[in-house]
XYZ file of C-alpha atoms in Angstrom:
597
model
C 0.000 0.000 0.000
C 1.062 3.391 -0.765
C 1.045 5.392 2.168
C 2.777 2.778 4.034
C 5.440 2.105 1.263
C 7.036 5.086 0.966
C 5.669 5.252 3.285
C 4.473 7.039 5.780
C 7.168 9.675 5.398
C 6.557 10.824 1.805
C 3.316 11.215 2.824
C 4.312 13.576 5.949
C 6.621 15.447 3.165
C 3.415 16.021 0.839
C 1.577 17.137 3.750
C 3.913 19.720 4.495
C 3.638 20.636 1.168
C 7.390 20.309 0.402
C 9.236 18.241 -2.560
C 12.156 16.841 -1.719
C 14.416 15.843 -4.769
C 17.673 15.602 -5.369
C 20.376 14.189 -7.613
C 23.806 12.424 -6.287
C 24.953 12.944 -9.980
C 26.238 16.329 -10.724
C 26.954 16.794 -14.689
C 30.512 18.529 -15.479
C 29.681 20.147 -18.772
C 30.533 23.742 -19.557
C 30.182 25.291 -22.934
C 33.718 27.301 -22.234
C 35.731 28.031 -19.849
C 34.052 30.473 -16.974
C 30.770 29.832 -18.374
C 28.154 27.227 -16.334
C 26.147 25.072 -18.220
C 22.000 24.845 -18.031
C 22.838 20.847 -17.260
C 25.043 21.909 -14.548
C 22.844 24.573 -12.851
C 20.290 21.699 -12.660
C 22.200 19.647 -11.354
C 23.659 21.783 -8.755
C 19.634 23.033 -7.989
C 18.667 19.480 -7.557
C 21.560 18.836 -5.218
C 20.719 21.721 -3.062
C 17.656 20.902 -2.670
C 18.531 17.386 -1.969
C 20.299 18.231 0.848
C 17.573 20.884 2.331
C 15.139 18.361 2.023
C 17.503 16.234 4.483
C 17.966 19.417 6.651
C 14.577 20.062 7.031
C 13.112 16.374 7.173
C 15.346 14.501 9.964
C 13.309 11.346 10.330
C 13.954 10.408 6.611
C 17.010 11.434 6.276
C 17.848 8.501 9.127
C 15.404 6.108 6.488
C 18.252 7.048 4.251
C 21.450 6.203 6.128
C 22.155 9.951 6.646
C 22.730 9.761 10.365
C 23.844 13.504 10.638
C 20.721 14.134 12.311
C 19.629 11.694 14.210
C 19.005 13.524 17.712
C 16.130 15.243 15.963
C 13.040 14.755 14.802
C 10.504 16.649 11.845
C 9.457 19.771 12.540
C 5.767 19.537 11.684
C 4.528 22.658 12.497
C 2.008 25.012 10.752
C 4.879 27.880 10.898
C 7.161 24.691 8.669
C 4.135 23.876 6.223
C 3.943 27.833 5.448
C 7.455 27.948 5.025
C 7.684 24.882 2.576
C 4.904 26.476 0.640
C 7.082 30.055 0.324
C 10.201 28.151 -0.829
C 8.622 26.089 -3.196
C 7.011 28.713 -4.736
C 10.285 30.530 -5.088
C 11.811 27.208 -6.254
C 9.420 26.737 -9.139
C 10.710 29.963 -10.202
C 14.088 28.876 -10.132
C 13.575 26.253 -12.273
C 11.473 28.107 -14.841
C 14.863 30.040 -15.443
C 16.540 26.945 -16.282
C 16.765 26.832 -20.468
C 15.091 23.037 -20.700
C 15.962 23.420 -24.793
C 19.547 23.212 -23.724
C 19.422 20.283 -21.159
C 19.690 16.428 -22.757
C 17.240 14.035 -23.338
C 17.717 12.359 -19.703
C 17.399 15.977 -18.478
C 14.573 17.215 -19.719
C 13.109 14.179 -18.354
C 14.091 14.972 -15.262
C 13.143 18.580 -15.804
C 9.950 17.675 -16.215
C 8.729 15.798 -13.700
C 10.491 18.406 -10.942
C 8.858 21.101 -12.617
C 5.525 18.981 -12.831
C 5.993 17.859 -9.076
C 6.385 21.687 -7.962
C 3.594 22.259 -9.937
C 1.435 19.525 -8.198
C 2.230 20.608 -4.760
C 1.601 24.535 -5.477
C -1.642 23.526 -7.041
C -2.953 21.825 -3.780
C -2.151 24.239 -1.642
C -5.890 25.363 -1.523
C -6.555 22.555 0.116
C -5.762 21.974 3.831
C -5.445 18.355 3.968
C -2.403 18.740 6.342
C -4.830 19.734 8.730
C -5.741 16.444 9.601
C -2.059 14.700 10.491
C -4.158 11.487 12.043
C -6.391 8.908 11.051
C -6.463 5.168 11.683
C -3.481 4.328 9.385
C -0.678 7.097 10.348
C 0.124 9.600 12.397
C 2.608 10.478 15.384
C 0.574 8.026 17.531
C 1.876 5.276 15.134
C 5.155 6.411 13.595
C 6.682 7.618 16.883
C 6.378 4.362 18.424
C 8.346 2.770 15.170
C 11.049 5.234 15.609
C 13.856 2.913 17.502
C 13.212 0.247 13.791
C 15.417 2.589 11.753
C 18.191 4.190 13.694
C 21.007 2.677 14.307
C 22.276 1.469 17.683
C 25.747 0.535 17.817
C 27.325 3.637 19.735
C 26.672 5.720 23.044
C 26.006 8.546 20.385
C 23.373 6.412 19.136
C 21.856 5.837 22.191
C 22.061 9.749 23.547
C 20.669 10.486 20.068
C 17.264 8.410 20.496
C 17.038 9.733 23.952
C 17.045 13.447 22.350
C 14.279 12.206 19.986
C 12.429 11.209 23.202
C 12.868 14.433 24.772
C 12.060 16.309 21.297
C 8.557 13.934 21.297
C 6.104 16.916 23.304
C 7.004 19.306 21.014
C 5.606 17.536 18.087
C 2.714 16.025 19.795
C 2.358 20.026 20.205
C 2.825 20.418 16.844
C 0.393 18.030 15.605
C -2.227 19.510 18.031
C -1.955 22.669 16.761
C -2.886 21.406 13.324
C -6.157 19.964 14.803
C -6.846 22.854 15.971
C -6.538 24.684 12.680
C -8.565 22.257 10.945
C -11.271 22.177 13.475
C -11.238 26.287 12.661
C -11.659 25.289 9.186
C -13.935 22.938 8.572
C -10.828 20.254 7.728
C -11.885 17.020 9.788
C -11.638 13.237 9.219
C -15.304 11.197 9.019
C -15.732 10.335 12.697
C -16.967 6.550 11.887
C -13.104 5.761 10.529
C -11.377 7.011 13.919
C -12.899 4.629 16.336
C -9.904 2.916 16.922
C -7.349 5.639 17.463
C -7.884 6.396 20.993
C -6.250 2.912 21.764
C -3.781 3.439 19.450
C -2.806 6.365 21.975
C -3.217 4.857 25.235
C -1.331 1.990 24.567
C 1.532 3.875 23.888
C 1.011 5.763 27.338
C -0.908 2.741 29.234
C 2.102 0.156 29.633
C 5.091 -0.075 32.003
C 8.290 1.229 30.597
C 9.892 -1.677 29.687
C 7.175 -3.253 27.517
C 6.910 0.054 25.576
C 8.340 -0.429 21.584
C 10.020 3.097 22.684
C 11.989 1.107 25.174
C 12.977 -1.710 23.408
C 16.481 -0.960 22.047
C 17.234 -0.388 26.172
C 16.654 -4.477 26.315
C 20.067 -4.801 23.997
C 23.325 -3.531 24.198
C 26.012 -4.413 21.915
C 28.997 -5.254 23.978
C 31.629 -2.161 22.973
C 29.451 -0.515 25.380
C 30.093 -1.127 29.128
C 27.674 -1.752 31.524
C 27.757 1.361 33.696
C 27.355 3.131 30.756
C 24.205 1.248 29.529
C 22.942 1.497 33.144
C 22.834 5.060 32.512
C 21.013 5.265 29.496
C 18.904 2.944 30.600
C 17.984 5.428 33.366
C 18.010 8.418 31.017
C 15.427 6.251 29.161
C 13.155 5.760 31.471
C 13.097 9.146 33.032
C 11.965 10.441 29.031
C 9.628 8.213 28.912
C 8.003 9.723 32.269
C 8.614 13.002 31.962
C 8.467 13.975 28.269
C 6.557 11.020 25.830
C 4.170 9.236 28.523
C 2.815 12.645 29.042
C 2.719 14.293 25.605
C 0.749 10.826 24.694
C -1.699 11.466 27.576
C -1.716 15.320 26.172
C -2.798 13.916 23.230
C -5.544 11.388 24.305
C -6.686 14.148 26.379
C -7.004 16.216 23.453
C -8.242 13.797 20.603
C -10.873 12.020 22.975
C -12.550 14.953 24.401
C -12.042 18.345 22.287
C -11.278 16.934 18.324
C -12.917 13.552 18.133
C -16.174 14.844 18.999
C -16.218 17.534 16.601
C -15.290 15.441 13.519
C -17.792 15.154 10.685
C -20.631 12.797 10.309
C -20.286 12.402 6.328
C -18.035 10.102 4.668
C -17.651 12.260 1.621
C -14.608 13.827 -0.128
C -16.729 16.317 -1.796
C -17.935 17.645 1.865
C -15.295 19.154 2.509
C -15.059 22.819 1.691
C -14.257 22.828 -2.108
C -14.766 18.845 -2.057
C -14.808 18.123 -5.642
C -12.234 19.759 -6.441
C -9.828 18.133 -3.643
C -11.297 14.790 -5.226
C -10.152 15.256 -8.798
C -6.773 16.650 -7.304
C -6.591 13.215 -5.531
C -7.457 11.819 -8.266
C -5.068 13.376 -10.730
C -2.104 13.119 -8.022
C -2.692 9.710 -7.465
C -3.598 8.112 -11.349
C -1.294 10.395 -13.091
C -4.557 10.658 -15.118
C -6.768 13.079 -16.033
C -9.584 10.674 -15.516
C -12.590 12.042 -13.918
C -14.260 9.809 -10.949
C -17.176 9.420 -13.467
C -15.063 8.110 -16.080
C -12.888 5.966 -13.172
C -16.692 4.643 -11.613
C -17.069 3.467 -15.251
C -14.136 1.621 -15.655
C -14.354 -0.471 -12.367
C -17.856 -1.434 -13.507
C -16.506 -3.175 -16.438
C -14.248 -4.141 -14.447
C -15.827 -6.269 -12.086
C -18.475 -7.833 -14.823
C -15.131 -9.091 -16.414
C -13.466 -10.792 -13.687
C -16.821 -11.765 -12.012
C -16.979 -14.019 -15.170
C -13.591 -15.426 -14.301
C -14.785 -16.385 -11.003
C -17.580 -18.254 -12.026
C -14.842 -19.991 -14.205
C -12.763 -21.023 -11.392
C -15.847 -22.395 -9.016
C -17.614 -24.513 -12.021
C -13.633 -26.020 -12.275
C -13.957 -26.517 -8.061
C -16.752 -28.911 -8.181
C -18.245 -26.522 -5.448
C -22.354 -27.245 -5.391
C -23.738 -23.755 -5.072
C -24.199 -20.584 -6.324
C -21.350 -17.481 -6.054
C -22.983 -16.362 -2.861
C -22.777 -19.813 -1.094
C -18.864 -20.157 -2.673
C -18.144 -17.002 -0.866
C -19.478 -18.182 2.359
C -17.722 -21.364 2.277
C -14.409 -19.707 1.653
C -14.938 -17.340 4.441
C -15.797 -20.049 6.992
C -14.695 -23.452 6.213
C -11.527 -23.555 8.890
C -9.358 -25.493 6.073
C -8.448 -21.851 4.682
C -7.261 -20.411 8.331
C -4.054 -21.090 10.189
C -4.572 -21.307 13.991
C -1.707 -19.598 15.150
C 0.701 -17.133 13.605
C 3.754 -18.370 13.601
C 2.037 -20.718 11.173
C 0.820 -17.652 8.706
C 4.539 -16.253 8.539
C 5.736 -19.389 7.657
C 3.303 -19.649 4.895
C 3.946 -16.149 3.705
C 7.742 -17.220 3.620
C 7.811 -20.339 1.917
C 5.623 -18.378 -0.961
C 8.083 -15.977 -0.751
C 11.430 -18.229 -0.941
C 9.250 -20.124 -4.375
C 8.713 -16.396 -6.034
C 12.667 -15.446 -5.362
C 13.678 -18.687 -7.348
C 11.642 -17.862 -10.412
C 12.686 -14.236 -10.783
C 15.855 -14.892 -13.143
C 13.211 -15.882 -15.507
C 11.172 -12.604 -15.621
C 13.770 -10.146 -14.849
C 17.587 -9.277 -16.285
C 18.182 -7.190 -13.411
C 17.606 -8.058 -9.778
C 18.189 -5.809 -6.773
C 20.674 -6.342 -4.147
C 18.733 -5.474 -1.040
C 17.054 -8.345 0.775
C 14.015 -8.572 2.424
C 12.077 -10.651 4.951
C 8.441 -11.350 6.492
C 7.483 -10.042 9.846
C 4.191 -9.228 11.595
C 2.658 -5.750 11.686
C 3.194 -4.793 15.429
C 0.125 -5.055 17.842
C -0.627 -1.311 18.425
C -1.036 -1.087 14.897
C -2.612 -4.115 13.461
C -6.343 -3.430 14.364
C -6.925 -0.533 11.789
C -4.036 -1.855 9.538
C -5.267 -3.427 6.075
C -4.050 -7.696 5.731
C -0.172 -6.634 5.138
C 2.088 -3.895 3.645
C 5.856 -3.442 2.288
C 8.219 -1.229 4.555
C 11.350 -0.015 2.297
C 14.511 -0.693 3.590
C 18.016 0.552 2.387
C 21.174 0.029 1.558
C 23.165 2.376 3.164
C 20.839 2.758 6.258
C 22.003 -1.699 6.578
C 17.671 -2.531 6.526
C 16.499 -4.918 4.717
C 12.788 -4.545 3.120
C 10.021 -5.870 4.948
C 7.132 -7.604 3.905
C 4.586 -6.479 6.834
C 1.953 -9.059 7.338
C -0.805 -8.912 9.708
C -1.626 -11.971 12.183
C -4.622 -10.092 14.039
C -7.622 -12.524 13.798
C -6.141 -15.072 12.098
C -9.829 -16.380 11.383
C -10.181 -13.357 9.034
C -6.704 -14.455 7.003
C -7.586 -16.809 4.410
C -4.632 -19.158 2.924
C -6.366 -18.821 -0.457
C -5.218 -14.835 -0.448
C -1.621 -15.516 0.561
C -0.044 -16.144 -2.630
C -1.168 -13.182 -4.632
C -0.545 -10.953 -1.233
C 2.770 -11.980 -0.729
C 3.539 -11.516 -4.781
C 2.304 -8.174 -4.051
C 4.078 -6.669 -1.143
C 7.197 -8.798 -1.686
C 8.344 -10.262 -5.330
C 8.012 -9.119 -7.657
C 6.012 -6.816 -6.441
C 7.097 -3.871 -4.337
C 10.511 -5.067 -2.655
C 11.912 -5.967 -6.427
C 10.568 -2.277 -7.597
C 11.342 -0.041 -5.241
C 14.698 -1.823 -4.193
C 15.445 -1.546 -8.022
C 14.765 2.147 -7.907
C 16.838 2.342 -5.119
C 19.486 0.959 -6.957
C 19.662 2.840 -10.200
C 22.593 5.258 -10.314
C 21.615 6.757 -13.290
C 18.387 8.672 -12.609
C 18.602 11.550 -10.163
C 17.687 11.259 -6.405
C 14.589 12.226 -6.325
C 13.681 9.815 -8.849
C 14.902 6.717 -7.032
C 12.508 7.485 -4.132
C 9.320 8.601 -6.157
C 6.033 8.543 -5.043
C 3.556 7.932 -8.272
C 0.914 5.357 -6.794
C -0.470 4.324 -10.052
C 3.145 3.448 -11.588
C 3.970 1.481 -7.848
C 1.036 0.083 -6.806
C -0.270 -0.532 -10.464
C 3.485 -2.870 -10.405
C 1.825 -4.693 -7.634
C -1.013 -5.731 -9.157
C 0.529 -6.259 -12.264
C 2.806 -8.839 -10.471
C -0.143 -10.845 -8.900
C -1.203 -11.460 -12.260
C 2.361 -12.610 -13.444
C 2.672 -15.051 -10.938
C 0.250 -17.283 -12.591
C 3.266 -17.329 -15.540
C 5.645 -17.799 -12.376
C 3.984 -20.875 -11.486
C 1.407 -20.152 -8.811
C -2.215 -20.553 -8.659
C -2.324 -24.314 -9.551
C -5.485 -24.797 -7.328
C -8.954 -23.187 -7.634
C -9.169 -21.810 -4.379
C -5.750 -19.605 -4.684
C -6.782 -18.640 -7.845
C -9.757 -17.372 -7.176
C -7.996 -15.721 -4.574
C -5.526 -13.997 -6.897
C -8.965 -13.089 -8.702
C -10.393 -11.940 -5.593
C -7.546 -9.513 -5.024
C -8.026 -8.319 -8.670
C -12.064 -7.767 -8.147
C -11.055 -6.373 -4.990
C -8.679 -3.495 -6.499
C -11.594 -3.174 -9.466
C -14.433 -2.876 -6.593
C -12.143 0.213 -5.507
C -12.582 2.396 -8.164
C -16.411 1.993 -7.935
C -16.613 1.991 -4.236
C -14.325 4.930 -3.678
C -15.709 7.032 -6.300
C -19.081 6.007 -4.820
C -18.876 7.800 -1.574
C -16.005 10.248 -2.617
C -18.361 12.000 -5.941
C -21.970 9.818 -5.617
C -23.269 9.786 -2.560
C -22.846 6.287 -1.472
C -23.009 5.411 2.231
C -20.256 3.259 4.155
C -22.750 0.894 4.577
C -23.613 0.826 0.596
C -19.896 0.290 -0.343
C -18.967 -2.873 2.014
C -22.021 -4.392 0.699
C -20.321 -4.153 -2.410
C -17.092 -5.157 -1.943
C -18.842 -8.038 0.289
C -21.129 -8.815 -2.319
C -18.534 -9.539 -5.357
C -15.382 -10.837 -3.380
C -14.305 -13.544 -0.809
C -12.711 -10.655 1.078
C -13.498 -10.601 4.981
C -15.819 -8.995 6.958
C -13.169 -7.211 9.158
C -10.643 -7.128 5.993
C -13.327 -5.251 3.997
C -14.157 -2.567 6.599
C -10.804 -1.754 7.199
C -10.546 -1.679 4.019
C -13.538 0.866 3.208
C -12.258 2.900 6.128
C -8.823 3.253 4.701
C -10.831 4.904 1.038
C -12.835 6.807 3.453
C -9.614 8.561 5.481
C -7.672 8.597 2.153
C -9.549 9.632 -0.769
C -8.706 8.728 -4.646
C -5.743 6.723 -3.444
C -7.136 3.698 -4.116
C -7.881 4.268 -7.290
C -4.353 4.045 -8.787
C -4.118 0.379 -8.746
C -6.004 -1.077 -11.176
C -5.784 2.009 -13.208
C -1.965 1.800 -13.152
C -2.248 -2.103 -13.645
C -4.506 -1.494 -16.855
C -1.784 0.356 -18.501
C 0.689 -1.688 -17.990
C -1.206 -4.610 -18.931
C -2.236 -2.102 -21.888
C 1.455 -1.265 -22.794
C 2.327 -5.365 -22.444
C -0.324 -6.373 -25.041
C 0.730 -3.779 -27.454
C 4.418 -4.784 -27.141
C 3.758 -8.649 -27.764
C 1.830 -7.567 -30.576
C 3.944 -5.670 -32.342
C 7.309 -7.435 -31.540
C 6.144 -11.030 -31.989
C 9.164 -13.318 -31.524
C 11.019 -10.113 -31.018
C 9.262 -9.953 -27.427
C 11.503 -10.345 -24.430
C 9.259 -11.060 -21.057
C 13.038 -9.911 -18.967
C 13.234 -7.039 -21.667
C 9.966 -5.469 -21.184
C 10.112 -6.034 -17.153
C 13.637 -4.474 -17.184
C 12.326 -1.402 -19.201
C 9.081 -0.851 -17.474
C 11.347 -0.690 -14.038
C 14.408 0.573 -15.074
C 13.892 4.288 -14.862
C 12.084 4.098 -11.331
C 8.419 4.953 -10.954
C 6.963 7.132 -13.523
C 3.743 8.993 -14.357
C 1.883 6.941 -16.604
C 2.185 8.327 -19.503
C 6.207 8.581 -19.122
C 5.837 5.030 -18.470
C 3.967 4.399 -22.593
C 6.665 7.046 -23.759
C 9.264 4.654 -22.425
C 7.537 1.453 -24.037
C 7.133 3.133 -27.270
C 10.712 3.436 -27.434
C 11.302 0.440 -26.371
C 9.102 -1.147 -29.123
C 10.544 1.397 -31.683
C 14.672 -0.302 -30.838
C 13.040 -3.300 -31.712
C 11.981 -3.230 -34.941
């Protein structure tokens, strides 16, 4: 899933209203001597800004391996989104005066999607969205507690660093507050029916002794350069930050969510409620598709959508031998306990072993594989109840984190074996690990461009790769393919649910009868799931719209090239620039086609 991909800290970044890019490559070409090139005032632009988007955002710069800043943590203040909105108005400017005739191919590339980016961000700043820094999926009740799983801890440094974090934590609970309070001025509030279950997201954070806290848990450990009367110290300096500065900005916070913002939240459900509401939707929708689809047009599309694979389903049950209609199939996948492990030590292993049978087959489908490795773990507890069935958390290189594949083992009676293939394709190989591990990787694309954001072009890989796995081998029983199938009716329910309630009125209640009605999802998976399209609106969309065009661009390459076709080719070009808008993604594929002939 998107948000928790990139995850949650692009997301923070867009909120802000800042673009962070950069590029480690800096192009020495000057036309003569004394005389700077366009390529190289680029260049140096994106490099600056590279680096003040590491300045300014301290949490991802420690994502990155930059550890220069570890003893502090985002400033997420109103004051900081005002400010990001100033400079990137000033840095559009900058760019404008950049002569794009005189830059390369590669470079105007890059060119444009900066520019575009800029562009993006400026044109949302009508909207107040980062008014509303919590919902069910993210905020600072949930990434603060995940803070000790990407700084390092091999040093006293280290250690005094976290604790400075700890101390830092009431002034962005503050922070965050102060947004609420903005948004409650302005009419900017989350649906009330999708925040039920952050209030014990927060008091679990603040309702546990010490040493069971996540916060504490790199205070269990010490590596051995460090003596013990010097642990014994920070273990004290621990605990007394916990009790004086992050148990009590949590209780701050309950305080304040439970009794001044929750009950003040809106009834409706709808994206076009808020003030200027249809036009924050087809923002959403345009940021997130890379489309200019309207929701009419998208609501379309995912009616087709789910005819077509409905009549795949009915395929896969006649092959079955089950004796009853879809309805009855559905029930007897959701209940018979053959489908559900009993414990969950049991469901990671499952995940794993899927995963360990994808890595072998990749050579086939791919000329270029990533270096970074990844593993399977489950989504912590604090987190799991509003969490959807599993997402990918990015690792990196130079930070020494391996990629996770997230997977969640609350209610194991609502975690069907039947969906595990096509999840784990998803979130692991080749789905997100292999793509944005790859992107990672490539040293010949600017910065900003190996850590991009476009939904469609990275979740539409996702589901792209569930579909592949049926070449890959997978599938060869009914009840995980109609699984895979399920996913796929599941991402094409999306575009008519969301759009639904977002532009058409719809109720909550109108849209899980939908989803419930035409897959084998779960109860509990599909309101979670509803929820999510509720707090995020239009992001769901870019799935199946960015797996459509690569399907699209896949069919017209295999007809045109015949025996000329390369499955590894194809793969290698569609991921070999990073993620793209969509239509830089056909541009790329046209070329592609065009070498071949």
């Amino acid at each position: 899933y998107k948000f928790y991909i990139l995850i949650p800290m692009w997301r923070s970044m867009l909120f802000a209203g800042i673009l962070i890019s950069a590029c480690s490559i800096k192009i020495e070409t000057k036309v003569d001597m004394g005389k700077v090139s366009e390529s190289e005032k680029f260049h140096d632009l994106l490099e600056d800004q590279w680096e003040k988007g590491i300045v300014d955002h301290p949490e991802w710069a420690t994502r990155l391996g930059d550890n220069r800043f570890n003893h502090k943590l985002n400033d997420v203040s109103y004051e900081m989104v005002i400010k990001g909105q100033d400079e990137n108005s000033e840095l559009l400017q900058k760019v404008a005066e950049i002569d794009r005739s005189k830059l390369d191919k590669e470079d105007q590339l890059n060119y444009d999607l900066y520019i575009d980016g800029i562009k993006q961000n400026i044109n949302g700043y009508v909207f107040y969205s980062y008014l509303m820094p919590i919902d069910q999926m993210g905020g600072v009740q949930i990434s603060f507690a995940g803070i000790s799983d990407y700084m390092p801890f091999k040093t006293i440094k280290d250690y005094n660093n976290y604790i400075s974090r700890l101390t830092a934590f009431p002034q962005q609970v503050s922070q965050t507050i102060d947004l609420m309070k903005r948004g409650l001025d302005l009419g900017w509030l989350p649906p009330k029916v999708v925040l039920s279950s952050v209030p014990e997201q927060i008091r679990s954070q603040f309702d546990t002794p010490y040493e069971d806290s996540p916060l504490f848990k790199p205070f269990l450990e010490f590596p051995e350069s460090i003596p013990v009367n010097e642990y014994q110290k920070l273990i004290s300096q621990a605990k007394d930050a916990l009790e004086a500065d992050v148990y009590p900005a949590y209780q701050l916070l309950y305080t304040f969510f439970t009794e001044e913002y929750l009950p003040q939240c809106r009834e409706s459900i709808a994206c076009s409620d808020f003030p200027d509401g249809s036009d924050y939707y087809q923002y959403q929708i345009k940021s997130y598709t890379t489309t200019d689809l309207t929701a009419e047009e998208i609501h379309q599309i995912g009616l087709k959508e789910v005819e077509r694979i409905r009549k795949e389903m009915d395929v896969v049950i006649k092959a079955s031998d089950f004796d009853g209609d879809f309805s009855e199939f559905l029930t007897f996948l959701r209940t018979d306990p053959r489908f559900y492990y009993s414990n969950e030590e049991e469901l990671l292993d499952g995940y794993r072993a899927i995963c360990k049978k994808a890595d072998a087959q990749l050579p086939k489908f791919f000329g270029r594989l990533p270096r970074l490795t990844y593993g399977v773990k489950a989504i912590p507890d604090y987190q799991a109840t509003a969490s959807p069935t599993a997402y990918y958390y990015s690792g990196n290189q130079k930070a020494g984190r391996s990629g996770y594949f997230m997977a969640n083992t609350y209610k194991l009676e609502t975690r069907p074996k039947y969906e595990m293939e096509a999840l784990s394709i998803h979130e692991a190989v080749p789905g997100h690990h292999l793509q944005i591990a790859l992107a990672q990787e490539l040293d010949n694309i600017p910065m900003f461009r190996r850590y991009a954001g476009y939904t469609a072009f990275v979740e539409g890989w996702g589901l792209y790769s569930e579909k592949l796995a049926e070449e890959m081998g997978f599938y060869d029983d009914p009840y995980s393919k109609f699984g895979q199938l399920t996913y796929e009716m599941w991402r094409a329910c999306r575009l008519v649910g969301d759009t639904g309630m977002h532009a058409f009125g719809w109720t909550r209640q109108e849209a899980i009868d939908y989803m419930a009605s035409n897959t084998a999802k779960t109860k509990n998976d599909i309101q979670v799931e509803i929820d999510r399209y509720i707090a995020w609106p239009g992001q769901a969309l870019a799935y199946k719209i960015g797996e459509l065009k690569i399907l699209e661009l896949r069919s017209k390459a295999e007809e045109e090239l015949g025996d000329n076709f390369n499955i590894r080719d194809f793969h290698d070009i569609i991921l070999g620039s990073g993620a793209v808008p969509l239509d830089v993604l056909e541009k790329h594929i046209e070329e592609y086609i065009d070498s071949k002939h």
